[in-house]
């Protein structure tokens, strides 16, 4: 598992972004080119072709190099590095004015748009800078959506993406993976769990596009999470979720209060 401190850096032995010259060793350095997701959703894959995340419409993608019909770069919104198909991107960076405020429309939840320019369809929008105030209430609106590793939309989302989507809707920092989410806020004891707390289990090794399991507390005994076991975003008792995660090799639960 790549160290979280360097995972968002565009660097490899043959090439690194110009901002890293003098800091990391590479045979060449190059400035990034700003591009933007021009389709509702685009997969972001690692070198082996595993989907590790997605871009949604309007998100910026800083490209370092192109190989064939794909670009290698970094999602500006959450720092995920990987490959995106050329057909999913457009050059430049149009400034958005609104955010899609609910799932289920032609554009995904939290997509970035300017309705005077973009064909957004019949989707609810809020101006940028306007946020929800109840993290758990946002999570409840996502219940029933399918679970999909690497997904970030109503067509399928993983556990950390569900938490990320809720954080975005509430104007909070938006780490993509569980280990980054475990650095948010402050630690509290599990016995003091309250609505809106993040409930997290790190994994000693993780895998492509995941570092642990993430959930949001509804109250002192219940959480919402995108569960691979259940196949959906669902409510579950804290005790049952903790038992399942520990049985699958995850570390002890962490609670973070924002």
PDB file of C-alpha atoms in Angstrom:
ATOM      1  CA  UNK A   1       0.000   0.000   0.000  1.00  0.00           C
ATOM      2  CA  UNK A   2       1.480   3.370  -1.049  1.00  0.00           C
ATOM      3  CA  UNK A   3       2.237   5.720   1.814  1.00  0.00           C
ATOM      4  CA  UNK A   4      -0.582   8.243   2.243  1.00  0.00           C
ATOM      5  CA  UNK A   5       1.906  11.109   2.374  1.00  0.00           C
ATOM      6  CA  UNK A   6       3.144  10.450  -1.183  1.00  0.00           C
ATOM      7  CA  UNK A   7       0.111   8.831  -2.817  1.00  0.00           C
ATOM      8  CA  UNK A   8      -1.126  12.130  -4.285  1.00  0.00           C
ATOM      9  CA  UNK A   9       2.221  13.031  -5.884  1.00  0.00           C
ATOM     10  CA  UNK A  10       2.625  12.705  -9.638  1.00  0.00           C
ATOM     11  CA  UNK A  11       5.938  10.906  -9.727  1.00  0.00           C
ATOM     12  CA  UNK A  12       7.477   7.779 -11.208  1.00  0.00           C
ATOM     13  CA  UNK A  13      11.086   6.913 -12.155  1.00  0.00           C
ATOM     14  CA  UNK A  14      10.851   8.351 -15.663  1.00  0.00           C
ATOM     15  CA  UNK A  15       8.685  11.416 -15.028  1.00  0.00           C
ATOM     16  CA  UNK A  16       7.464  13.713 -12.267  1.00  0.00           C
ATOM     17  CA  UNK A  17       5.475  16.914 -12.105  1.00  0.00           C
ATOM     18  CA  UNK A  18       7.566  20.082 -12.331  1.00  0.00           C
ATOM     19  CA  UNK A  19       6.587  21.117  -8.790  1.00  0.00           C
ATOM     20  CA  UNK A  20       8.623  18.166  -7.486  1.00  0.00           C
ATOM     21  CA  UNK A  21      11.896  19.035  -9.234  1.00  0.00           C
ATOM     22  CA  UNK A  22      14.656  19.044  -6.633  1.00  0.00           C
ATOM     23  CA  UNK A  23      12.470  17.064  -4.218  1.00  0.00           C
ATOM     24  CA  UNK A  24      12.189  13.660  -5.884  1.00  0.00           C
ATOM     25  CA  UNK A  25      14.383  11.826  -8.390  1.00  0.00           C
ATOM     26  CA  UNK A  26      13.079  11.382 -11.946  1.00  0.00           C
ATOM     27  CA  UNK A  27      14.611  11.372 -15.401  1.00  0.00           C
ATOM     28  CA  UNK A  28      12.397  14.286 -16.487  1.00  0.00           C
ATOM     29  CA  UNK A  29      10.038  16.864 -15.015  1.00  0.00           C
ATOM     30  CA  UNK A  30       7.020  18.371 -16.697  1.00  0.00           C
ATOM     31  CA  UNK A  31       4.248  20.835 -15.763  1.00  0.00           C
ATOM     32  CA  UNK A  32       0.732  19.485 -15.515  1.00  0.00           C
ATOM     33  CA  UNK A  33      -2.078  20.396 -17.919  1.00  0.00           C
ATOM     34  CA  UNK A  34      -5.490  21.245 -16.492  1.00  0.00           C
ATOM     35  CA  UNK A  35      -8.323  19.176 -17.912  1.00  0.00           C
ATOM     36  CA  UNK A  36     -11.895  18.591 -16.789  1.00  0.00           C
ATOM     37  CA  UNK A  37     -14.331  15.674 -16.660  1.00  0.00           C
ATOM     38  CA  UNK A  38     -16.684  16.190 -19.606  1.00  0.00           C
ATOM     39  CA  UNK A  39     -18.893  13.101 -19.092  1.00  0.00           C
ATOM     40  CA  UNK A  40     -21.200  12.330 -16.169  1.00  0.00           C
ATOM     41  CA  UNK A  41     -18.747   9.849 -14.680  1.00  0.00           C
ATOM     42  CA  UNK A  42     -15.352   8.473 -15.718  1.00  0.00           C
ATOM     43  CA  UNK A  43     -13.368   5.631 -14.172  1.00  0.00           C
ATOM     44  CA  UNK A  44      -9.946   6.387 -12.718  1.00  0.00           C
ATOM     45  CA  UNK A  45      -7.680   3.323 -12.840  1.00  0.00           C
ATOM     46  CA  UNK A  46      -4.279   2.295 -11.539  1.00  0.00           C
ATOM     47  CA  UNK A  47      -1.389   1.012 -13.676  1.00  0.00           C
ATOM     48  CA  UNK A  48      -2.828  -2.512 -13.601  1.00  0.00           C
ATOM     49  CA  UNK A  49      -6.249  -1.419 -14.834  1.00  0.00           C
ATOM     50  CA  UNK A  50      -8.015  -1.671 -11.482  1.00  0.00           C
ATOM     51  CA  UNK A  51     -10.687   0.970 -10.954  1.00  0.00           C
ATOM     52  CA  UNK A  52      -9.571   2.888  -7.874  1.00  0.00           C
ATOM     53  CA  UNK A  53     -11.972   5.840  -8.080  1.00  0.00           C
ATOM     54  CA  UNK A  54     -14.025   7.945 -10.471  1.00  0.00           C
ATOM     55  CA  UNK A  55     -14.248  11.518 -11.684  1.00  0.00           C
ATOM     56  CA  UNK A  56     -17.670  13.135 -11.853  1.00  0.00           C
ATOM     57  CA  UNK A  57     -18.715  15.846 -14.275  1.00  0.00           C
ATOM     58  CA  UNK A  58     -16.883  19.150 -13.836  1.00  0.00           C
ATOM     59  CA  UNK A  59     -14.065  17.892 -11.637  1.00  0.00           C
ATOM     60  CA  UNK A  60     -10.563  19.007 -12.576  1.00  0.00           C
ATOM     61  CA  UNK A  61      -7.911  16.476 -13.561  1.00  0.00           C
ATOM     62  CA  UNK A  62      -4.301  17.637 -13.717  1.00  0.00           C
ATOM     63  CA  UNK A  63      -2.629  15.617 -16.489  1.00  0.00           C
ATOM     64  CA  UNK A  64       1.079  14.891 -16.554  1.00  0.00           C
ATOM     65  CA  UNK A  65       1.334  12.570 -19.562  1.00  0.00           C
ATOM     66  CA  UNK A  66      -0.718  10.850 -22.240  1.00  0.00           C
ATOM     67  CA  UNK A  67      -0.177   7.310 -23.464  1.00  0.00           C
ATOM     68  CA  UNK A  68      -2.394   6.017 -26.238  1.00  0.00           C
ATOM     69  CA  UNK A  69      -5.997   6.934 -25.535  1.00  0.00           C
ATOM     70  CA  UNK A  70      -5.603   7.635 -21.828  1.00  0.00           C
ATOM     71  CA  UNK A  71      -4.171  10.336 -19.566  1.00  0.00           C
ATOM     72  CA  UNK A  72      -2.168   9.908 -16.359  1.00  0.00           C
ATOM     73  CA  UNK A  73      -2.713  12.582 -13.740  1.00  0.00           C
ATOM     74  CA  UNK A  74      -4.374  13.575 -10.487  1.00  0.00           C
ATOM     75  CA  UNK A  75      -7.906  14.427  -9.481  1.00  0.00           C
ATOM     76  CA  UNK A  76      -7.656  17.931  -8.093  1.00  0.00           C
ATOM     77  CA  UNK A  77     -10.637  17.532  -5.796  1.00  0.00           C
ATOM     78  CA  UNK A  78      -9.314  14.598  -3.775  1.00  0.00           C
ATOM     79  CA  UNK A  79      -5.746  13.892  -4.924  1.00  0.00           C
ATOM     80  CA  UNK A  80      -6.271  10.441  -6.445  1.00  0.00           C
ATOM     81  CA  UNK A  81      -3.605   9.612  -9.054  1.00  0.00           C
ATOM     82  CA  UNK A  82      -4.329   7.321 -11.982  1.00  0.00           C
ATOM     83  CA  UNK A  83      -5.432   6.887 -15.575  1.00  0.00           C
ATOM     84  CA  UNK A  84      -8.530   8.360 -17.226  1.00  0.00           C
ATOM     85  CA  UNK A  85      -9.747   7.780 -20.789  1.00  0.00           C
ATOM     86  CA  UNK A  86      -9.049  10.623 -23.206  1.00  0.00           C
ATOM     87  CA  UNK A  87     -12.697  10.622 -24.314  1.00  0.00           C
ATOM     88  CA  UNK A  88     -13.837  11.497 -20.777  1.00  0.00           C
ATOM     89  CA  UNK A  89     -11.823  14.713 -20.546  1.00  0.00           C
ATOM     90  CA  UNK A  90     -11.728  18.124 -22.171  1.00  0.00           C
ATOM     91  CA  UNK A  91      -8.885  20.636 -22.152  1.00  0.00           C
ATOM     92  CA  UNK A  92      -9.030  23.657 -19.903  1.00  0.00           C
ATOM     93  CA  UNK A  93     -10.937  24.377 -16.744  1.00  0.00           C
ATOM     94  CA  UNK A  94     -14.368  26.016 -16.943  1.00  0.00           C
ATOM     95  CA  UNK A  95     -15.307  27.556 -13.606  1.00  0.00           C
ATOM     96  CA  UNK A  96     -18.406  25.971 -12.026  1.00  0.00           C
ATOM     97  CA  UNK A  97     -21.074  27.923 -10.170  1.00  0.00           C
ATOM     98  CA  UNK A  98     -23.261  25.141  -8.749  1.00  0.00           C
ATOM     99  CA  UNK A  99     -23.104  21.629  -7.308  1.00  0.00           C
ATOM    100  CA  UNK A 100     -25.566  18.787  -7.882  1.00  0.00           C
ATOM    101  CA  UNK A 101     -27.204  18.376  -4.478  1.00  0.00           C
ATOM    102  CA  UNK A 102     -28.806  14.907  -4.672  1.00  0.00           C
ATOM    103  CA  UNK A 103     -28.236  11.563  -6.401  1.00  0.00           C
ATOM    104  CA  UNK A 104     -30.337  10.072  -9.158  1.00  0.00           C
ATOM    105  CA  UNK A 105     -30.193  12.624 -11.978  1.00  0.00           C
ATOM    106  CA  UNK A 106     -28.413  12.654 -15.312  1.00  0.00           C
ATOM    107  CA  UNK A 107     -25.390  14.112 -13.510  1.00  0.00           C
ATOM    108  CA  UNK A 108     -24.036  12.554 -10.306  1.00  0.00           C
ATOM    109  CA  UNK A 109     -24.312  13.854  -6.767  1.00  0.00           C
ATOM    110  CA  UNK A 110     -21.673  16.574  -6.168  1.00  0.00           C
ATOM    111  CA  UNK A 111     -20.964  17.107  -9.871  1.00  0.00           C
ATOM    112  CA  UNK A 112     -19.763  20.660 -10.583  1.00  0.00           C
ATOM    113  CA  UNK A 113     -21.668  22.691 -13.172  1.00  0.00           C
ATOM    114  CA  UNK A 114     -22.603  26.085 -14.523  1.00  0.00           C
ATOM    115  CA  UNK A 115     -26.280  25.754 -15.544  1.00  0.00           C
ATOM    116  CA  UNK A 116     -25.934  28.693 -17.920  1.00  0.00           C
ATOM    117  CA  UNK A 117     -23.381  26.675 -19.892  1.00  0.00           C
ATOM    118  CA  UNK A 118     -23.846  22.988 -19.115  1.00  0.00           C
ATOM    119  CA  UNK A 119     -26.755  20.733 -20.058  1.00  0.00           C
ATOM    120  CA  UNK A 120     -27.587  19.587 -16.541  1.00  0.00           C
ATOM    121  CA  UNK A 121     -31.061  18.162 -17.098  1.00  0.00           C
ATOM    122  CA  UNK A 122     -33.603  17.942 -14.309  1.00  0.00           C
ATOM    123  CA  UNK A 123     -31.245  17.751 -11.325  1.00  0.00           C
ATOM    124  CA  UNK A 124     -31.335  19.690  -8.053  1.00  0.00           C
ATOM    125  CA  UNK A 125     -28.592  22.302  -7.813  1.00  0.00           C
ATOM    126  CA  UNK A 126     -27.222  24.505  -5.064  1.00  0.00           C
ATOM    127  CA  UNK A 127     -24.773  27.403  -5.474  1.00  0.00           C
ATOM    128  CA  UNK A 128     -21.173  26.635  -4.582  1.00  0.00           C
ATOM    129  CA  UNK A 129     -20.610  27.613  -0.980  1.00  0.00           C
ATOM    130  CA  UNK A 130     -24.069  26.447   0.137  1.00  0.00           C
ATOM    131  CA  UNK A 131     -23.803  23.272   2.207  1.00  0.00           C
ATOM    132  CA  UNK A 132     -25.826  20.773   4.236  1.00  0.00           C
ATOM    133  CA  UNK A 133     -25.412  20.853   8.002  1.00  0.00           C
ATOM    134  CA  UNK A 134     -26.267  17.266   9.071  1.00  0.00           C
ATOM    135  CA  UNK A 135     -23.734  14.729   7.811  1.00  0.00           C
ATOM    136  CA  UNK A 136     -25.850  11.786   8.971  1.00  0.00           C
ATOM    137  CA  UNK A 137     -28.954  13.118   7.224  1.00  0.00           C
ATOM    138  CA  UNK A 138     -27.040  13.259   3.941  1.00  0.00           C
ATOM    139  CA  UNK A 139     -25.888   9.670   4.486  1.00  0.00           C
ATOM    140  CA  UNK A 140     -29.484   8.568   5.041  1.00  0.00           C
ATOM    141  CA  UNK A 141     -30.458   9.903   1.606  1.00  0.00           C
ATOM    142  CA  UNK A 142     -27.955   7.477   0.044  1.00  0.00           C
ATOM    143  CA  UNK A 143     -29.373   4.306   1.621  1.00  0.00           C
ATOM    144  CA  UNK A 144     -30.344   1.712  -0.946  1.00  0.00           C
ATOM    145  CA  UNK A 145     -27.712   2.722  -3.497  1.00  0.00           C
ATOM    146  CA  UNK A 146     -25.612  -0.224  -4.700  1.00  0.00           C
ATOM    147  CA  UNK A 147     -22.129  -0.900  -3.401  1.00  0.00           C
ATOM    148  CA  UNK A 148     -19.340  -0.922  -6.003  1.00  0.00           C
ATOM    149  CA  UNK A 149     -15.622  -0.852  -5.277  1.00  0.00           C
ATOM    150  CA  UNK A 150     -14.090   2.307  -6.712  1.00  0.00           C
ATOM    151  CA  UNK A 151     -17.494   3.845  -7.470  1.00  0.00           C
ATOM    152  CA  UNK A 152     -18.582   7.334  -6.442  1.00  0.00           C
ATOM    153  CA  UNK A 153     -22.096   7.643  -7.890  1.00  0.00           C
ATOM    154  CA  UNK A 154     -25.675   6.409  -7.511  1.00  0.00           C
ATOM    155  CA  UNK A 155     -24.804   3.616  -9.943  1.00  0.00           C
ATOM    156  CA  UNK A 156     -22.481   2.249  -7.258  1.00  0.00           C
ATOM    157  CA  UNK A 157     -20.211   3.594  -4.539  1.00  0.00           C
ATOM    158  CA  UNK A 158     -17.795   2.142  -2.056  1.00  0.00           C
ATOM    159  CA  UNK A 159     -17.718   2.865   1.667  1.00  0.00           C
ATOM    160  CA  UNK A 160     -15.111   5.631   1.611  1.00  0.00           C
ATOM    161  CA  UNK A 161     -16.775   7.258  -1.402  1.00  0.00           C
ATOM    162  CA  UNK A 162     -20.084   7.365   0.481  1.00  0.00           C
ATOM    163  CA  UNK A 163     -18.419   9.181   3.358  1.00  0.00           C
ATOM    164  CA  UNK A 164     -16.567  11.445   0.923  1.00  0.00           C
ATOM    165  CA  UNK A 165     -19.815  12.386  -0.844  1.00  0.00           C
ATOM    166  CA  UNK A 166     -21.434  13.327   2.461  1.00  0.00           C
ATOM    167  CA  UNK A 167     -18.400  15.362   3.514  1.00  0.00           C
ATOM    168  CA  UNK A 168     -18.474  17.240   0.198  1.00  0.00           C
ATOM    169  CA  UNK A 169     -22.159  18.020   0.609  1.00  0.00           C
ATOM    170  CA  UNK A 170     -21.412  19.457   4.044  1.00  0.00           C
ATOM    171  CA  UNK A 171     -18.457  21.558   2.893  1.00  0.00           C
ATOM    172  CA  UNK A 172     -15.858  19.451   4.679  1.00  0.00           C
ATOM    173  CA  UNK A 173     -12.421  18.210   3.654  1.00  0.00           C
ATOM    174  CA  UNK A 174     -12.836  15.294   1.264  1.00  0.00           C
ATOM    175  CA  UNK A 175     -10.185  12.554   1.517  1.00  0.00           C
ATOM    176  CA  UNK A 176     -11.016   9.714  -0.886  1.00  0.00           C
ATOM    177  CA  UNK A 177      -9.800   6.820   1.238  1.00  0.00           C
ATOM    178  CA  UNK A 178     -10.371   5.623   4.780  1.00  0.00           C
ATOM    179  CA  UNK A 179      -6.853   6.366   6.017  1.00  0.00           C
ATOM    180  CA  UNK A 180      -7.217  10.025   5.039  1.00  0.00           C
ATOM    181  CA  UNK A 181     -10.663  10.218   6.613  1.00  0.00           C
ATOM    182  CA  UNK A 182      -9.155   8.812   9.818  1.00  0.00           C
ATOM    183  CA  UNK A 183      -7.062  11.994  10.116  1.00  0.00           C
ATOM    184  CA  UNK A 184     -10.084  14.327  10.131  1.00  0.00           C
ATOM    185  CA  UNK A 185     -11.456  15.959  13.272  1.00  0.00           C
ATOM    186  CA  UNK A 186     -10.504  14.534  16.649  1.00  0.00           C
ATOM    187  CA  UNK A 187     -10.532  11.083  18.160  1.00  0.00           C
ATOM    188  CA  UNK A 188     -13.325  10.100  20.565  1.00  0.00           C
ATOM    189  CA  UNK A 189     -14.046   6.844  22.367  1.00  0.00           C
ATOM    190  CA  UNK A 190     -16.470   4.417  20.745  1.00  0.00           C
ATOM    191  CA  UNK A 191     -18.596   4.472  23.911  1.00  0.00           C
ATOM    192  CA  UNK A 192     -19.175   8.211  23.307  1.00  0.00           C
ATOM    193  CA  UNK A 193     -20.332   7.773  19.694  1.00  0.00           C
ATOM    194  CA  UNK A 194     -22.874  10.332  18.521  1.00  0.00           C
ATOM    195  CA  UNK A 195     -24.721  11.295  15.374  1.00  0.00           C
ATOM    196  CA  UNK A 196     -22.448  12.526  12.590  1.00  0.00           C
ATOM    197  CA  UNK A 197     -19.254  10.903  13.865  1.00  0.00           C
ATOM    198  CA  UNK A 198     -17.070   9.034  11.380  1.00  0.00           C
ATOM    199  CA  UNK A 199     -16.655   5.331  12.191  1.00  0.00           C
ATOM    200  CA  UNK A 200     -13.584   3.817  10.530  1.00  0.00           C
ATOM    201  CA  UNK A 201     -11.654   0.576  10.390  1.00  0.00           C
ATOM    202  CA  UNK A 202      -8.176   0.614   8.843  1.00  0.00           C
ATOM    203  CA  UNK A 203      -6.802  -2.494   7.163  1.00  0.00           C
ATOM    204  CA  UNK A 204      -3.177  -3.581   7.576  1.00  0.00           C
ATOM    205  CA  UNK A 205      -2.669  -4.080   3.826  1.00  0.00           C
ATOM    206  CA  UNK A 206      -5.694  -2.723   1.957  1.00  0.00           C
ATOM    207  CA  UNK A 207      -5.953  -3.211  -1.793  1.00  0.00           C
ATOM    208  CA  UNK A 208      -6.340  -1.327  -5.084  1.00  0.00           C
ATOM    209  CA  UNK A 209      -8.338   1.793  -4.244  1.00  0.00           C
ATOM    210  CA  UNK A 210      -9.091   1.041  -0.591  1.00  0.00           C
ATOM    211  CA  UNK A 211      -7.321   1.308   2.751  1.00  0.00           C
ATOM    212  CA  UNK A 212     -10.069   0.369   5.205  1.00  0.00           C
ATOM    213  CA  UNK A 213     -13.790   0.693   5.827  1.00  0.00           C
ATOM    214  CA  UNK A 214     -15.730   3.923   6.440  1.00  0.00           C
ATOM    215  CA  UNK A 215     -19.150   4.703   7.918  1.00  0.00           C
ATOM    216  CA  UNK A 216     -21.159   7.549   9.466  1.00  0.00           C
ATOM    217  CA  UNK A 217     -22.944   7.230  12.815  1.00  0.00           C
ATOM    218  CA  UNK A 218     -26.689   7.831  12.960  1.00  0.00           C
ATOM    219  CA  UNK A 219     -26.724   7.567  16.759  1.00  0.00           C
ATOM    220  CA  UNK A 220     -24.782   5.827  19.522  1.00  0.00           C
ATOM    221  CA  UNK A 221     -25.711   2.346  18.239  1.00  0.00           C
ATOM    222  CA  UNK A 222     -26.348   2.639  14.474  1.00  0.00           C
ATOM    223  CA  UNK A 223     -24.375   3.622  11.409  1.00  0.00           C
ATOM    224  CA  UNK A 224     -24.797   4.038   7.652  1.00  0.00           C
ATOM    225  CA  UNK A 225     -22.228   2.551   5.296  1.00  0.00           C
ATOM    226  CA  UNK A 226     -21.775   1.157   1.816  1.00  0.00           C
ATOM    227  CA  UNK A 227     -21.462  -2.514   2.639  1.00  0.00           C
ATOM    228  CA  UNK A 228     -19.901  -5.033   0.279  1.00  0.00           C
ATOM    229  CA  UNK A 229     -21.462  -7.790   2.365  1.00  0.00           C
ATOM    230  CA  UNK A 230     -24.975  -6.318   1.990  1.00  0.00           C
ATOM    231  CA  UNK A 231     -24.337  -5.002  -1.520  1.00  0.00           C
ATOM    232  CA  UNK A 232     -25.890  -1.602  -0.751  1.00  0.00           C
ATOM    233  CA  UNK A 233     -25.616   1.546   1.304  1.00  0.00           C
ATOM    234  CA  UNK A 234     -27.458   0.459   4.427  1.00  0.00           C
ATOM    235  CA  UNK A 235     -28.116   1.006   8.113  1.00  0.00           C
ATOM    236  CA  UNK A 236     -26.507  -1.445  10.514  1.00  0.00           C
ATOM    237  CA  UNK A 237     -25.876  -1.736  14.223  1.00  0.00           C
ATOM    238  CA  UNK A 238     -22.428  -0.664  15.322  1.00  0.00           C
ATOM    239  CA  UNK A 239     -21.844  -3.980  17.106  1.00  0.00           C
ATOM    240  CA  UNK A 240     -22.701  -6.056  14.035  1.00  0.00           C
ATOM    241  CA  UNK A 241     -20.580  -3.922  11.731  1.00  0.00           C
ATOM    242  CA  UNK A 242     -17.631  -4.060  14.110  1.00  0.00           C
ATOM    243  CA  UNK A 243     -17.887  -7.837  14.423  1.00  0.00           C
ATOM    244  CA  UNK A 244     -17.960  -8.232  10.641  1.00  0.00           C
ATOM    245  CA  UNK A 245     -15.006  -5.926  10.011  1.00  0.00           C
ATOM    246  CA  UNK A 246     -12.831  -7.507  12.680  1.00  0.00           C
ATOM    247  CA  UNK A 247     -13.656 -10.978  11.307  1.00  0.00           C
ATOM    248  CA  UNK A 248     -12.385  -9.822   7.905  1.00  0.00           C
ATOM    249  CA  UNK A 249      -9.016  -8.707   9.282  1.00  0.00           C
ATOM    250  CA  UNK A 250      -9.605  -4.996   9.875  1.00  0.00           C
ATOM    251  CA  UNK A 251      -8.046  -3.182  12.798  1.00  0.00           C
ATOM    252  CA  UNK A 252      -9.988  -1.886  15.804  1.00  0.00           C
ATOM    253  CA  UNK A 253     -12.566   0.777  15.014  1.00  0.00           C
ATOM    254  CA  UNK A 254     -11.687   4.456  15.112  1.00  0.00           C
ATOM    255  CA  UNK A 255     -14.193   7.219  15.822  1.00  0.00           C
ATOM    256  CA  UNK A 256     -13.493  10.754  14.589  1.00  0.00           C
ATOM    257  CA  UNK A 257     -15.640  13.757  15.471  1.00  0.00           C
ATOM    258  CA  UNK A 258     -15.656  16.686  13.037  1.00  0.00           C
TER     259      UNK A 258
END
